[in-house]
Coordinates of C-alpha atoms in Angstrom, one line a residue:
M112 CA 0.0 0.0 0.0
N113 CA 1.1 3.6 -0.6
A114 CA 1.1 4.8 2.9
D115 CA 2.3 8.3 2.0
K116 CA -0.8 8.8 -0.1
A117 CA -4.0 7.2 1.2
T118 CA -4.7 7.3 4.9
Q119 CA -5.7 4.5 7.3
S120 CA -9.3 5.9 7.2
S121 CA -9.5 5.7 3.4
P122 CA -11.7 2.9 2.0
A123 CA -9.7 -0.1 0.6
I124 CA -9.5 -1.9 -2.7
L125 CA -8.3 -5.5 -2.3
V126 CA -6.6 -7.5 -5.1
V127 CA -6.3 -11.3 -4.7
S128 CA -4.2 -13.6 -6.9
A129 CA -1.6 -16.3 -6.3
D130 CA -0.1 -15.4 -9.7
D131 CA 2.4 -12.6 -9.0
R132 CA 2.3 -11.4 -12.7
L133 CA -1.4 -11.0 -12.7
R134 CA -1.6 -9.5 -9.3
R135 CA 1.0 -6.8 -10.2
A136 CA -0.8 -6.2 -13.5
V137 CA -3.9 -5.2 -11.5
V138 CA -2.3 -3.5 -8.5
D139 CA 0.1 -1.2 -10.4
P140 CA -2.6 0.6 -12.5
L141 CA -4.8 0.8 -9.4
N142 CA -2.0 2.5 -7.5
R143 CA -1.4 5.0 -10.3
R144 CA -5.1 6.0 -10.6
Y145 CA -6.6 5.5 -7.1
A146 CA -4.0 5.5 -4.4
L147 CA -4.7 9.1 -3.3
D148 CA -8.2 8.2 -2.3
Y149 CA -8.1 4.4 -1.7
R150 CA -5.8 2.0 0.2
I151 CA -4.7 -0.5 -2.4
L152 CA -4.2 -3.9 -0.6
D153 CA -3.2 -7.2 -2.1
A154 CA -3.0 -10.8 -1.0
D155 CA -1.4 -13.9 -2.7
T156 CA -3.8 -16.5 -1.1
V157 CA -7.5 -16.6 -0.3
D158 CA -6.7 -17.3 3.4
R159 CA -4.5 -14.1 3.6
A160 CA -7.2 -12.1 1.8
V161 CA -9.9 -13.2 4.3
A162 CA -7.6 -12.4 7.2
A163 CA -7.0 -8.9 5.6
I164 CA -10.7 -8.4 5.4
E165 CA -11.2 -9.3 9.1
E166 CA -8.3 -7.0 10.1
L167 CA -9.7 -4.2 8.1
H168 CA -13.1 -4.6 9.7
S169 CA -11.7 -4.8 13.3
S170 CA -9.7 -1.6 12.7
G171 CA -12.9 0.3 11.7
G172 CA -11.9 0.5 8.0
D173 CA -14.1 0.1 5.0
L174 CA -13.8 -2.1 1.9
A175 CA -15.0 -0.7 -1.4
L176 CA -13.9 -3.3 -4.0
V177 CA -12.5 -6.8 -4.2
L178 CA -10.9 -8.0 -7.4
S179 CA -9.8 -11.7 -7.4
D180 CA -9.1 -14.4 -9.9
D181 CA -9.7 -17.1 -7.2
A182 CA -13.2 -18.0 -6.1
S183 CA -12.1 -21.1 -4.2
P184 CA -13.0 -21.4 -0.4
A185 CA -10.6 -20.5 2.3
E186 CA -9.9 -22.7 5.3
G187 CA -13.1 -21.5 6.9
H188 CA -15.1 -22.8 3.9
E189 CA -15.9 -19.3 2.6
N190 CA -14.4 -17.7 -0.5
V191 CA -13.1 -14.2 -0.5
F192 CA -16.2 -12.8 -2.2
A193 CA -18.6 -14.2 0.4
A194 CA -16.3 -13.1 3.2
A195 CA -16.1 -9.6 1.9
R196 CA -19.9 -9.3 1.5
R197 CA -20.6 -10.8 5.0
T198 CA -18.3 -8.2 6.6
F199 CA -18.9 -5.2 4.3
P200 CA -22.4 -5.4 2.8
N201 CA -21.9 -2.6 0.3
V202 CA -18.6 -4.0 -1.2
R203 CA -18.5 -4.6 -4.9
R204 CA -16.8 -7.8 -6.2
G205 CA -15.3 -8.6 -9.5
L206 CA -13.8 -11.9 -10.8
V207 CA -10.6 -11.1 -12.7
I208 CA -10.3 -13.0 -16.0
E209 CA -7.9 -12.9 -18.9
W210 CA -8.9 -11.2 -22.1
G211 CA -10.8 -13.5 -24.4
S212 CA -11.3 -16.2 -21.8
W213 CA -15.1 -15.7 -21.9
A214 CA -14.9 -18.1 -24.9
N215 CA -13.7 -20.8 -22.5
H216 CA -16.6 -22.8 -21.3
D217 CA -15.2 -23.3 -17.8
T218 CA -14.7 -19.5 -17.4
T219 CA -18.2 -18.8 -18.6
A220 CA -19.7 -21.4 -16.3
A221 CA -17.7 -19.9 -13.4
V222 CA -18.9 -16.4 -14.0
L223 CA -22.5 -17.4 -14.4
E224 CA -22.5 -19.6 -11.4
L225 CA -20.9 -16.9 -9.2
M226 CA -23.4 -14.3 -10.3
S227 CA -26.4 -16.6 -9.8
R228 CA -25.1 -17.3 -6.3
V229 CA -24.7 -13.6 -5.6
Q230 CA -21.0 -14.1 -5.1
I231 CA -19.8 -11.5 -7.6
D232 CA -21.3 -8.4 -9.2
Y233 CA -19.5 -9.0 -12.6
Y234 CA -16.2 -9.9 -14.1
V235 CA -13.2 -7.7 -14.8
V236 CA -10.7 -8.3 -17.6
R237 CA -7.0 -8.1 -16.5
P238 CA -5.6 -4.8 -17.9
M239 CA -3.4 -5.2 -20.9
D240 CA -1.3 -2.0 -20.5
R241 CA -0.8 1.1 -18.3
A242 CA -3.8 3.0 -19.7
D243 CA -6.3 0.2 -20.2
E244 CA -9.4 2.4 -20.1
S245 CA -11.9 -0.5 -20.3
F246 CA -10.4 -1.9 -17.1
H247 CA -10.5 1.5 -15.4
R248 CA -14.1 2.1 -16.6
A249 CA -15.1 -1.2 -14.9
V250 CA -13.3 -0.2 -11.7
T251 CA -14.8 3.3 -11.6
D252 CA -18.3 1.9 -12.2
F253 CA -17.8 -0.4 -9.3
L254 CA -16.6 2.4 -7.1
H255 CA -19.4 4.7 -8.2
E256 CA -22.0 2.0 -7.2
W257 CA -20.2 1.4 -3.9
E258 CA -20.2 5.1 -3.1
F259 CA -23.9 5.5 -3.6
S260 CA -25.0 2.3 -1.9
S261 CA -22.8 2.9 1.1
G262 CA -23.9 6.5 1.6
Q263 CA -20.4 7.8 1.0
R264 CA -21.6 10.2 -1.7
R265 CA -21.4 13.5 0.2
R266 CA -23.5 16.6 -0.8
G267 CA -23.4 18.4 2.5
F268 CA -27.0 17.7 3.5
T269 CA -27.9 16.5 7.0
I270 CA -31.3 15.4 8.3
V271 CA -32.0 15.6 12.1
G272 CA -35.0 13.6 13.0
D273 CA -36.6 10.7 14.9
Q274 CA -36.4 7.5 12.9
A275 CA -39.9 6.6 14.2
Q276 CA -41.4 9.6 12.4
P277 CA -42.6 8.9 8.9
R278 CA -41.7 12.4 7.7
T279 CA -38.0 11.7 8.5
H280 CA -38.1 8.8 6.2
E281 CA -40.0 10.7 3.5
L282 CA -37.4 13.5 3.4
H283 CA -34.6 11.0 3.3
T284 CA -36.1 9.0 0.5
L285 CA -36.9 12.1 -1.6
M286 CA -33.3 13.2 -1.4
E287 CA -31.7 9.8 -2.0
R288 CA -33.9 9.1 -5.0
G289 CA -32.9 12.5 -6.3
G290 CA -29.3 11.5 -6.2
I291 CA -28.6 13.6 -3.1
H292 CA -27.1 11.7 -0.2
A293 CA -28.0 13.1 3.2
E294 CA -26.5 12.1 6.5
H295 CA -29.0 11.2 9.2
L296 CA -28.6 12.2 12.8
D297 CA -30.7 11.2 15.8
P298 CA -31.9 14.3 17.6
G299 CA -30.3 13.2 20.9
S300 CA -26.9 12.4 19.4
P301 CA -23.9 14.7 20.3
E302 CA -23.5 15.5 16.6
A303 CA -27.1 16.6 16.2
M304 CA -26.9 18.7 19.4
A305 CA -23.7 20.4 18.2
L306 CA -25.3 21.1 14.8
L307 CA -28.4 22.6 16.4
A308 CA -26.4 24.7 18.8
D309 CA -24.3 26.1 16.0
A310 CA -27.4 27.0 14.1
E311 CA -29.1 28.4 17.3
I312 CA -32.1 26.2 16.6
D313 CA -34.0 23.9 19.0
Y314 CA -35.4 20.5 18.0
E315 CA -39.1 20.6 18.5
G316 CA -40.2 17.2 17.4
V317 CA -40.2 17.7 13.6
P318 CA -37.3 16.8 11.3
L319 CA -34.8 19.5 10.3
V320 CA -32.6 19.6 7.2
R321 CA -29.3 21.4 7.0
T322 CA -28.6 22.2 3.4
A323 CA -25.2 22.2 1.6
D324 CA -24.9 26.0 2.2
G325 CA -25.6 25.7 5.9
V326 CA -29.2 26.8 6.0
V327 CA -31.4 24.8 8.3
L328 CA -35.0 24.1 7.1
T329 CA -37.6 23.1 9.6
D330 CA -39.8 20.3 8.4
P331 CA -39.6 21.6 4.8
T332 CA -42.2 20.8 2.2
D333 CA -41.1 18.6 -0.6
A334 CA -41.0 21.6 -2.9
A335 CA -38.8 23.6 -0.6
L336 CA -36.5 20.7 -0.1
V337 CA -35.9 20.1 -3.9
R338 CA -35.5 23.8 -4.5
S339 CA -32.7 23.7 -1.9
Y340 CA -30.6 21.5 -4.1
G341 CA -31.4 23.3 -7.4
L342 CA -34.5 21.7 -8.9
D343 CA -37.3 23.7 -10.4
T344 CA -40.9 23.5 -9.2
S345 CA -42.4 26.4 -11.3
L346 CA -45.0 25.9 -14.0
P347 CA -44.8 27.1 -17.6
E348 CA -46.8 30.1 -18.7
G349 CA -48.9 30.0 -21.9
I350 CA -49.7 26.8 -23.7
T351 CA -47.2 24.0 -24.1
D352 CA -47.2 21.3 -26.9
V353 CA -47.2 18.3 -24.6
A354 CA -47.6 17.9 -20.8
I355 CA -46.3 14.6 -19.4
V356 CA -47.8 13.6 -16.1
G357 CA -45.4 11.4 -14.2
A358 CA -41.6 11.0 -14.5
G359 CA -41.4 7.2 -14.4
P360 CA -39.7 5.2 -17.2
G361 CA -42.5 5.8 -19.6
G362 CA -42.8 9.6 -18.9
L363 CA -39.0 10.1 -19.1
A364 CA -38.8 8.3 -22.4
A365 CA -41.7 10.4 -23.8
A366 CA -39.9 13.5 -22.5
V367 CA -36.6 12.5 -24.3
Y368 CA -38.3 11.9 -27.6
A369 CA -40.8 14.8 -27.4
A370 CA -38.1 17.4 -26.5
S371 CA -35.5 16.0 -29.0
E372 CA -38.1 16.3 -31.8
G373 CA -38.8 19.9 -31.1
L374 CA -42.0 19.8 -29.0
E375 CA -42.3 22.2 -26.2
T376 CA -42.4 19.7 -23.3
V377 CA -43.2 20.0 -19.6
V378 CA -43.0 17.0 -17.2
L379 CA -45.0 17.2 -13.9
E380 CA -43.9 14.8 -11.2
A381 CA -45.5 14.7 -7.8
A382 CA -42.8 12.7 -6.0
S383 CA -39.4 11.5 -7.2
I384 CA -38.0 11.1 -10.7
G385 CA -38.1 7.4 -11.7
G386 CA -41.5 6.5 -10.3
Q387 CA -41.8 2.9 -9.0
A388 CA -38.7 1.9 -10.9
G389 CA -36.6 4.6 -9.2
S390 CA -36.9 2.7 -5.9
S391 CA -35.5 -0.5 -7.3
S392 CA -32.0 -1.4 -6.0
L393 CA -30.9 -3.3 -9.2
I394 CA -32.6 -3.8 -12.5
R395 CA -30.8 -6.8 -14.1
N396 CA -32.9 -7.4 -17.2
Y397 CA -32.9 -3.9 -18.8
L398 CA -31.3 -3.9 -22.3
G399 CA -27.7 -2.6 -22.4
F400 CA -26.8 -3.0 -18.7
S401 CA -25.1 -6.3 -18.4
R402 CA -24.3 -5.9 -14.8
G403 CA -27.6 -4.3 -14.0
V404 CA -28.4 -0.7 -13.0
S405 CA -30.2 0.8 -10.0
G406 CA -33.5 2.4 -10.6
T407 CA -32.2 5.7 -9.3
E408 CA -29.2 5.6 -11.7
L409 CA -31.4 4.8 -14.7
A410 CA -33.9 7.5 -13.9
Q411 CA -31.2 10.1 -13.3
R412 CA -29.6 9.3 -16.6
A413 CA -32.9 9.6 -18.5
Y414 CA -33.8 12.8 -16.6
Q415 CA -30.5 14.4 -17.6
Q416 CA -31.0 13.3 -21.2
A417 CA -34.5 14.8 -21.4
W418 CA -33.2 18.0 -19.7
T419 CA -30.4 18.5 -22.2
F420 CA -32.9 18.3 -25.1
G421 CA -34.9 21.1 -23.5
A422 CA -37.6 19.3 -21.6
R423 CA -38.8 21.3 -18.6
F424 CA -39.5 19.6 -15.3
A425 CA -41.8 20.8 -12.6
H426 CA -40.7 18.8 -9.6
T427 CA -43.0 17.9 -6.7
R428 CA -46.1 19.2 -8.5
R429 CA -49.1 16.9 -8.3
V430 CA -51.9 17.1 -10.9
V431 CA -55.2 16.9 -9.1
G432 CA -57.7 17.6 -11.9
M433 CA -58.2 18.2 -15.6
K434 CA -60.6 19.6 -18.1
V435 CA -60.9 19.2 -21.8
A436 CA -60.6 22.7 -23.3
E437 CA -61.1 24.3 -26.6
R438 CA -57.4 24.4 -27.5
G439 CA -56.4 21.2 -25.7
F440 CA -56.4 20.5 -22.0
E441 CA -56.2 22.3 -18.6
L442 CA -54.4 20.5 -15.9
Q443 CA -55.1 21.6 -12.4
V444 CA -52.0 21.4 -10.1
D445 CA -52.1 21.3 -6.4
G446 CA -52.1 24.9 -5.1
G447 CA -54.7 26.0 -7.6
E448 CA -52.4 26.7 -10.6
L449 CA -53.1 25.5 -14.1
V450 CA -51.0 24.1 -16.9
H451 CA -52.4 24.5 -20.5
A452 CA -51.3 21.9 -23.0
R453 CA -52.3 20.9 -26.6
S454 CA -51.7 17.2 -25.7
V455 CA -51.1 15.1 -22.6
V456 CA -49.2 11.9 -22.0
L457 CA -50.3 10.2 -18.8
S458 CA -47.5 8.1 -17.3
S459 CA -48.3 8.3 -13.6
G460 CA -47.9 4.5 -13.0
V461 CA -49.5 2.8 -10.1
S462 CA -49.2 2.7 -6.3
Y463 CA -49.4 -0.3 -4.0
R464 CA -52.7 -1.1 -2.3
R465 CA -52.8 -0.6 1.4
L466 CA -53.2 -3.8 3.3
A467 CA -56.3 -4.0 5.6
A468 CA -54.2 -5.4 8.5
P469 CA -55.0 -2.8 11.3
G470 CA -51.8 -3.3 13.2
L471 CA -49.7 -2.1 10.3
R472 CA -51.2 1.5 10.2
P473 CA -49.3 3.0 13.1
F474 CA -45.9 2.0 11.6
V475 CA -46.5 3.1 8.0
G476 CA -43.6 5.3 6.9
A477 CA -41.4 4.3 9.8
S478 CA -41.0 0.5 9.7
V479 CA -43.8 -0.4 7.2
F480 CA -43.2 0.7 3.6
Y481 CA -45.4 0.5 0.5
G482 CA -43.0 -0.1 -2.3
A483 CA -39.6 -1.6 -2.8
S484 CA -37.7 1.2 -1.1
S485 CA -34.0 0.5 -1.5
V486 CA -33.2 3.7 0.3
E487 CA -34.3 2.1 3.6
A488 CA -32.2 -0.9 3.2
R489 CA -29.1 0.3 5.2
A490 CA -31.4 1.1 8.2
Q491 CA -32.3 -2.6 8.5
A492 CA -28.9 -3.8 9.8
G493 CA -29.4 -6.6 12.3
C494 CA -33.2 -6.6 11.7
A495 CA -35.7 -9.3 10.7
V496 CA -37.5 -8.1 7.5
L497 CA -40.5 -9.3 5.6
V498 CA -41.2 -8.5 2.0
V499 CA -44.8 -9.0 0.9
G500 CA -45.3 -9.8 -2.7
G501 CA -44.2 -12.2 -5.4
G502 CA -43.2 -10.0 -8.3
N503 CA -39.8 -8.8 -9.5
S504 CA -40.0 -5.6 -7.4
A505 CA -40.4 -7.8 -4.3
G506 CA -37.5 -10.0 -5.4
Q507 CA -35.2 -7.1 -6.0
A508 CA -36.1 -5.5 -2.7
A509 CA -35.5 -8.8 -0.8
L510 CA -32.2 -9.3 -2.5
H511 CA -31.0 -5.8 -1.7
L512 CA -32.2 -6.1 1.9
A513 CA -30.3 -9.3 2.4
R514 CA -27.1 -7.4 2.2
Y515 CA -27.9 -5.7 5.5
A516 CA -30.7 -7.4 7.4
R517 CA -30.3 -10.3 9.8
S518 CA -33.0 -12.2 8.0
V519 CA -35.2 -11.6 5.0
S520 CA -38.3 -13.6 4.0
L521 CA -40.8 -13.2 1.2
V522 CA -44.5 -13.6 2.0
V523 CA -46.5 -14.8 -1.0
R524 CA -50.1 -15.6 -1.3
G525 CA -49.6 -18.1 -4.1
P526 CA -48.0 -21.6 -3.8
S527 CA -44.7 -20.5 -5.4
L528 CA -42.8 -17.7 -7.2
A529 CA -42.6 -19.5 -10.5
E530 CA -45.5 -17.7 -12.2
S531 CA -44.7 -14.2 -11.0
M532 CA -41.0 -13.7 -10.8
S533 CA -38.0 -14.0 -13.2
R534 CA -36.0 -17.2 -12.9
Y535 CA -32.7 -15.4 -12.4
L536 CA -34.2 -13.6 -9.3
I537 CA -35.6 -16.8 -7.8
D538 CA -32.1 -18.4 -8.1
Q539 CA -30.4 -15.4 -6.6
L540 CA -32.8 -15.2 -3.7
D541 CA -32.2 -18.8 -2.9
A542 CA -28.5 -18.3 -3.0
A543 CA -28.7 -15.2 -0.8
G544 CA -30.6 -17.2 1.9
V545 CA -33.9 -15.3 1.5
G546 CA -36.7 -17.2 3.1
L547 CA -40.0 -18.0 1.4
I548 CA -43.4 -18.2 3.1
T549 CA -46.0 -19.3 0.6
G550 CA -49.8 -19.6 0.8
T551 CA -50.2 -16.9 3.4
R552 CA -51.3 -13.3 3.8
V553 CA -50.7 -10.5 6.4
V554 CA -53.7 -10.0 8.7
D555 CA -52.2 -8.1 11.7
A556 CA -49.0 -6.7 13.2
G557 CA -47.9 -4.9 16.3
A558 CA -45.3 -4.2 19.0
H559 CA -45.2 -6.3 22.3
E560 CA -43.1 -3.9 24.3
A561 CA -41.7 -0.9 22.5
D562 CA -43.3 1.5 20.0
R563 CA -41.6 -0.1 17.1
L564 CA -43.0 -2.9 15.0
D565 CA -41.6 -6.3 16.2
H566 CA -44.0 -8.9 14.8
V567 CA -46.5 -9.7 12.0
V568 CA -49.4 -12.1 12.1
L569 CA -49.8 -14.3 9.0
E570 CA -52.8 -16.4 8.0
R571 CA -52.6 -19.6 5.9
A572 CA -54.9 -19.5 2.9
E573 CA -55.9 -23.1 3.0
S574 CA -56.4 -23.7 6.8
G575 CA -57.0 -20.3 8.2
E576 CA -54.3 -21.0 10.8
R577 CA -52.6 -17.9 12.1
L578 CA -49.0 -17.6 13.1
E579 CA -46.9 -14.8 14.6
V580 CA -43.5 -14.2 13.0
P581 CA -40.8 -11.7 14.1
A582 CA -40.5 -8.6 11.9
D583 CA -38.7 -5.3 12.5
A584 CA -39.7 -3.9 9.1
V585 CA -42.2 -4.8 6.3
F586 CA -42.0 -3.9 2.7
I587 CA -45.3 -4.3 0.7
T588 CA -45.3 -4.6 -3.1
I589 CA -48.8 -6.0 -3.9
G590 CA -52.1 -4.9 -5.3
A591 CA -50.8 -2.1 -7.5
R592 CA -53.6 0.3 -8.7
P593 CA -53.5 3.5 -10.7
H594 CA -54.8 6.8 -9.2
T595 CA -56.8 8.2 -12.0
E596 CA -59.8 9.6 -10.1
W597 CA -58.8 13.1 -11.0
L598 CA -59.2 12.6 -14.8
A599 CA -62.1 14.2 -16.6
P600 CA -65.1 12.0 -17.0
E601 CA -64.6 11.9 -20.8
V602 CA -61.5 9.7 -20.3
L603 CA -62.7 6.1 -20.4
R604 CA -61.4 3.8 -17.7
D605 CA -62.0 0.3 -16.5
K606 CA -63.4 -0.5 -13.0
W607 CA -59.9 -0.5 -11.5
G608 CA -59.1 3.0 -12.9
S609 CA -56.8 1.9 -15.7
V610 CA -57.1 4.1 -18.8
I611 CA -58.5 2.3 -21.8
T612 CA -56.7 3.1 -25.1
G613 CA -56.7 2.3 -28.8
T614 CA -59.3 0.1 -30.4
E615 CA -60.5 -1.1 -27.0
V616 CA -62.1 2.3 -26.5
L617 CA -64.6 1.4 -29.2
S618 CA -65.0 -2.2 -28.1
E619 CA -65.5 -1.3 -24.5
G620 CA -67.3 2.0 -24.6
G621 CA -68.9 1.9 -28.1
R622 CA -68.6 4.5 -30.8
R623 CA -70.0 7.3 -28.6
A624 CA -67.1 6.9 -26.1
W625 CA -64.6 8.1 -28.7
L626 CA -64.8 11.9 -28.9
G627 CA -62.9 12.1 -32.2
A628 CA -64.7 13.3 -35.3
E629 CA -63.9 10.1 -37.2
G630 CA -61.7 7.0 -37.2
A631 CA -60.5 5.4 -34.0
P632 CA -58.0 6.2 -31.3
T633 CA -54.4 5.4 -32.1
Q634 CA -52.5 2.7 -30.1
F635 CA -52.0 4.7 -26.9
E636 CA -54.7 7.3 -27.3
S637 CA -57.6 7.4 -24.8
S638 CA -61.2 8.2 -25.6
V639 CA -60.2 11.9 -25.8
P640 CA -58.2 12.8 -28.8
G641 CA -54.8 14.1 -27.8
F642 CA -54.8 12.5 -24.4
Y643 CA -52.5 9.4 -24.2
A644 CA -51.6 6.8 -21.6
V645 CA -48.4 4.8 -21.4
G646 CA -46.9 2.4 -18.9
D647 CA -48.6 0.8 -15.9
V648 CA -51.5 3.3 -15.8
R649 CA -52.7 2.0 -19.2
R650 CA -54.9 -1.1 -19.3
G651 CA -53.2 -4.0 -20.9
S652 CA -49.6 -2.7 -20.5
V653 CA -46.8 -5.2 -19.8
K654 CA -45.4 -4.4 -16.3
R655 CA -41.8 -4.1 -17.2
V656 CA -39.5 -1.1 -17.2
A657 CA -38.4 -1.7 -20.9
S658 CA -42.1 -1.9 -21.9
A659 CA -42.9 1.4 -20.3
V660 CA -39.8 3.0 -22.0
G661 CA -41.0 1.6 -25.4
E662 CA -44.5 2.9 -25.0
G663 CA -43.2 6.4 -23.9
S664 CA -41.0 6.5 -27.0
V665 CA -43.5 5.3 -29.5
V666 CA -46.4 7.6 -28.3
I667 CA -44.6 10.7 -29.4
S668 CA -45.2 9.9 -33.1
A669 CA -48.9 9.9 -32.4
V670 CA -48.6 13.2 -30.5
H671 CA -46.9 14.7 -33.6
A672 CA -49.7 13.6 -35.8
H673 CA -52.3 15.0 -33.5
L674 CA -50.6 18.4 -33.1
G675 CA -49.9 18.7 -36.8
A676 CA -49.4 22.4 -37.7
H677 CA -50.0 23.6 -34.2
V678 CA -46.5 22.6 -33.0
G679 CA -44.8 25.5 -31.4
G680 CA -47.6 27.8 -32.3

């Protein structure tokens, strides 16, 4: 290690190989690029590597990345990748291979098996020369992911608040999903008391946020908070070509294509960029991301792309009503303001149904969460966690939680996961030790002694038998339904609130349901000409991120055709 550069408190990168040539080929370029900020450690055996990991942990250090060409077990029957994750849950792990060896069947089998067993995040090709940028790109991608997942990304924001208060969690989630890491301090901690004393402010039972420039906000609204880190909440004046309601994958895709093709575009988002997908810890089956990508990262990339094309975003602005007007549409936004648009793309997605279990209600937002919130995962260290649901969102949440929690179990009403979850996720959940409780539903919950959730009551579907299981936190991802009650009555919906589009408008509502002068609605068009629905809010949509992105991309051609000569007018 270069002791004159990185300090003992710097996070470490560990390289493991019995081959001196290979080890030096990896260690030397790491030292040249990263030794100012990371301690570069190396070991020539798995046993010595595991010992180095334990020593690093006992000294209070942190481990950001492990690169090893050896996945064999040490004397304690645990390989270096498993030992690293057990000790440092956020660590990234790469299997080092030689260039071209992916054509070797044994190498391919080893990579795929290690990934399916959640032993590695991906493979890394040994650098071929001093400036092998493919190697360094892989390393910096690993370090970027570690920085975000471990909370090491600093932006100077601090939240002071009681963890038992839902508002503390809401503020933290809003910031994290916006790519802004905030340190959390308990109000009674010495650090919080020093911060409050310095700001000459008393803690009065509501969360406080100190911004990057030192201003302390008292229980800020969502709009005030996002404005504090540079996001716009204002609405456009005049009439815009297309208003996109919801900044999930479908809405972001629509914004990219609409703005890039010259349409005056505004996106209205009530909560966080990315929608439901933005809370996903890792999306493995999205085209082009072989190692997977977090929902937050994918959403932020799409947001920046739309912004650079000129799309305007009105953050934390909820649409609460609409009216079909002479020149298009009037969207009523919370606070009484209006947005006027010649066309509208609805991409507001769905939200999870609240369970009827009465014991859950007092803990919602503190230890009971609706949605697969990866932001809350780090807070579950040492906890027993239940994830309710059998879809991919539930699986991704459970897999991420397994990094931190003492135990994680999936609660599924059906007999298995086979019909509702991707096979790769089922295999990874099994490898990660996630439990599976089938044929049951949550009927109650509560706390025996403290004011924090400590158990959940489950009921078996076949027998009606009830059993109490320990649970410090519950993540619920079932019964997703759209919230479209604010739409004008002219917009045809089914009994669940999903917007009916395309030829189904005529088959479901009859010719009179279509307000167009002639013909029929286009593929994603509702019963009102110029009003479109894409993604989960649309009836018949495929519940996949890629599908929503595809619909959001394709719908803009129909918007162009509808607007015709009115574009920019």
